[in-house]
Coordinates of C-alpha atoms in Angstrom, one line a residue:
X472 CA 0.0 0.0 0.0
X473 CA 2.9 2.3 0.7
X474 CA 4.8 1.6 -2.5
X475 CA 2.6 3.6 -5.0
X476 CA 2.6 6.6 -2.7
X477 CA 6.4 6.4 -2.2
X478 CA 7.1 6.1 -5.9
X479 CA 4.7 9.0 -6.7
X480 CA 6.5 11.2 -4.1
X481 CA 9.9 10.3 -5.7
X482 CA 8.6 11.1 -9.2
X483 CA 7.1 14.5 -8.1
X484 CA 10.4 15.3 -6.3
X485 CA 12.5 14.6 -9.4
X486 CA 10.3 16.7 -11.6
X487 CA 10.3 19.6 -9.2
X488 CA 14.1 19.3 -8.5
X489 CA 15.0 19.1 -12.2
X490 CA 12.8 22.1 -13.0
X491 CA 14.5 24.2 -10.3
X492 CA 18.0 22.9 -11.1
X493 CA 18.2 21.9 -14.8
X494 CA 21.9 21.3 -14.5
X495 CA 21.4 18.5 -11.9
X496 CA 22.5 15.2 -13.3
X497 CA 19.9 12.5 -13.7
X498 CA 22.0 10.2 -11.4
X499 CA 22.2 12.8 -8.6
X500 CA 18.4 13.4 -8.9
X501 CA 17.7 9.7 -8.7
X502 CA 19.9 9.2 -5.7
X503 CA 18.2 12.0 -3.8
X504 CA 14.8 10.8 -5.0
X505 CA 15.5 7.4 -3.3
X506 CA 15.5 9.2 0.1
X507 CA 12.2 10.9 -0.7
X508 CA 10.7 7.6 -1.7
X509 CA 12.0 5.9 1.5
X510 CA 10.7 8.7 3.7
X511 CA 7.3 8.7 2.1
X512 CA 7.1 4.9 2.5
X513 CA 8.3 5.2 6.1
X514 CA 5.5 7.7 6.9
X515 CA 2.9 5.5 5.2
X516 CA 4.0 2.5 7.2
X517 CA 4.3 4.2 10.6
X518 CA 1.7 7.0 10.6
X519 CA -0.8 6.4 7.9
X520 CA -1.0 2.6 8.0
X521 CA -4.7 2.3 9.0
X522 CA -5.8 5.3 7.0
X523 CA -4.2 3.9 3.8
X524 CA -5.7 0.5 4.5
X525 CA -9.2 2.0 4.7
X526 CA -8.6 4.1 1.6
X527 CA -7.4 1.1 -0.4
X528 CA -10.4 -0.9 0.8
X529 CA -12.8 1.8 -0.4
X530 CA -10.9 2.2 -3.7
X531 CA -11.1 -1.5 -4.5
X532 CA -14.4 -2.5 -2.9
X533 CA -16.3 0.8 -3.0
X534 CA -17.4 0.4 0.6
X535 CA -16.1 1.0 4.1
X536 CA -13.6 -1.6 5.4
X537 CA -15.6 -1.8 8.6
X538 CA -12.4 -1.6 10.7
X539 CA -13.0 2.0 11.6
X540 CA -9.9 4.0 11.9
X541 CA -8.9 4.6 15.5
X542 CA -7.7 8.1 16.3
X543 CA -6.1 9.5 19.4
X544 CA -4.8 6.4 21.2
X545 CA -3.6 7.3 24.6
X546 CA -1.3 4.3 25.0
X547 CA 2.3 4.9 25.9
X548 CA 5.2 2.7 26.8
X549 CA 8.1 4.4 28.5
X550 CA 9.8 1.3 29.7
X551 CA 13.0 0.5 27.7
X552 CA 13.0 -3.3 27.6
X553 CA 13.7 -4.2 24.0
X554 CA 16.7 -6.4 25.0
X555 CA 14.5 -8.7 27.0
X556 CA 12.4 -9.8 24.0
X557 CA 13.8 -9.3 20.6
X558 CA 10.7 -10.2 18.5
X559 CA 10.4 -9.9 14.7
X560 CA 8.5 -6.7 15.2
X561 CA 11.3 -5.2 17.2
X562 CA 13.9 -6.4 14.7
X563 CA 11.7 -4.7 12.1
X564 CA 12.2 -1.4 13.8
X565 CA 15.9 -1.8 13.3
X566 CA 15.5 -2.8 9.7
X567 CA 13.1 0.0 9.0
X568 CA 15.7 2.6 9.8
X569 CA 18.7 0.9 8.2
X570 CA 18.3 2.6 4.9
X571 CA 18.2 6.0 6.5
X572 CA 22.0 6.2 7.2
X573 CA 22.8 5.5 3.6
X574 CA 20.0 7.4 1.8
X575 CA 20.1 10.6 3.8
X576 CA 23.8 11.4 3.0
X577 CA 23.0 10.7 -0.7
X578 CA 20.1 13.1 -0.4
X579 CA 22.0 15.8 1.4
X580 CA 25.6 16.0 0.2
X581 CA 26.6 18.2 3.2
X582 CA 25.5 15.5 5.7
X583 CA 28.0 14.5 8.3
X584 CA 28.0 11.4 10.5
X585 CA 26.6 13.4 13.4
X586 CA 24.0 15.3 11.3
X587 CA 22.8 12.1 9.8
X588 CA 22.5 10.4 13.2
X589 CA 20.7 13.4 14.7
X590 CA 18.3 13.8 11.7
X591 CA 17.5 10.1 12.0
X592 CA 16.9 10.4 15.7
X593 CA 14.7 13.5 15.2
X594 CA 12.5 11.7 12.5
X595 CA 12.2 8.6 14.7
X596 CA 11.1 10.7 17.7
X597 CA 8.7 12.8 15.6
X598 CA 7.1 9.7 14.2
X599 CA 6.7 8.1 17.7
X600 CA 5.2 11.3 19.1
X601 CA 2.7 11.5 16.2
X602 CA 1.7 7.9 16.3
X603 CA -0.9 8.2 19.2
X604 CA -2.8 10.7 17.0
X605 CA -3.2 8.1 14.3
X606 CA -4.3 5.4 16.7
X607 CA -0.9 3.8 17.3
X608 CA 1.1 3.4 20.4
X609 CA 4.1 5.5 21.5
X610 CA 6.9 3.1 22.4
X611 CA 10.3 4.2 23.7
X612 CA 11.7 0.9 22.5
X613 CA 10.9 1.8 18.9
X614 CA 13.0 4.9 19.2
X615 CA 15.9 3.0 20.6
X616 CA 15.7 0.3 18.0
X617 CA 15.3 2.9 15.2
X618 CA 18.4 4.6 16.5
X619 CA 20.3 1.3 16.4
X620 CA 19.4 1.0 12.7
X621 CA 20.4 4.5 11.9
X622 CA 23.7 4.2 13.9
X623 CA 24.7 1.0 12.1
X624 CA 23.9 2.2 8.6
X625 CA 25.4 5.7 9.2
X626 CA 28.6 4.2 10.5
X627 CA 28.9 1.8 7.6
X628 CA 28.2 4.6 5.0
X629 CA 30.7 7.1 6.4
X630 CA 33.3 4.4 7.0
X631 CA 33.0 3.3 3.4
X632 CA 33.1 6.9 2.2
X633 CA 36.3 7.5 4.2
X634 CA 37.9 4.4 2.7
X635 CA 36.9 5.1 -0.9
X636 CA 37.3 8.8 -0.7
X637 CA 34.7 11.5 -1.2
X638 CA 33.2 12.0 -4.6
X639 CA 33.0 15.3 -6.4

C-alpha cells in the first residue's frame, strides 16, 4: 500500500528538482529521490497505515472496510526493555531505519555522520510522538531500535566513504 505513494513522491520530487536545477545530473536526482521515496514509504507504514488500509479498501471494494480508523490512542510505553524480548516486530524497527543512514547522506551531500544520526533520531522521535494521534502506540523501545538501525547504517556509510574517498 505504501509503494505507489512512495514512488509517486519520488517522481514528483525529481520533476520539481530538475525544474529548479536543470543542470542537476539524472544520477544525482535519482539518488536524492530514493531518500524521498524511502521517507514517504516510512511515513505511510508508521503513521498512515490504518488510513491507507481504509482508503485502499474503499478504492477496490467501493465500501467501508468496517475496521474503523482509531484516532487518538492514549497508550504509551516508556519502559525500555527491548533487549528482553527481541521479536520480529522489534527487529523490524531496526531494519526500518537501516536505509536512513545510507539514503540521507546521498540526499544531502553536506550531511556528516553526526548530522545524519541526529536527523534520523529526530525523525524517529517525531514519528513516535505523532503515532498516538493516528491510533498507534508511543513506544520508547521503537525509538531505541530505530536509532540502532540509523547508527549501524550511518557508521557503515561514512566508513566506506572515508575508505573510498569523497566523490565530487
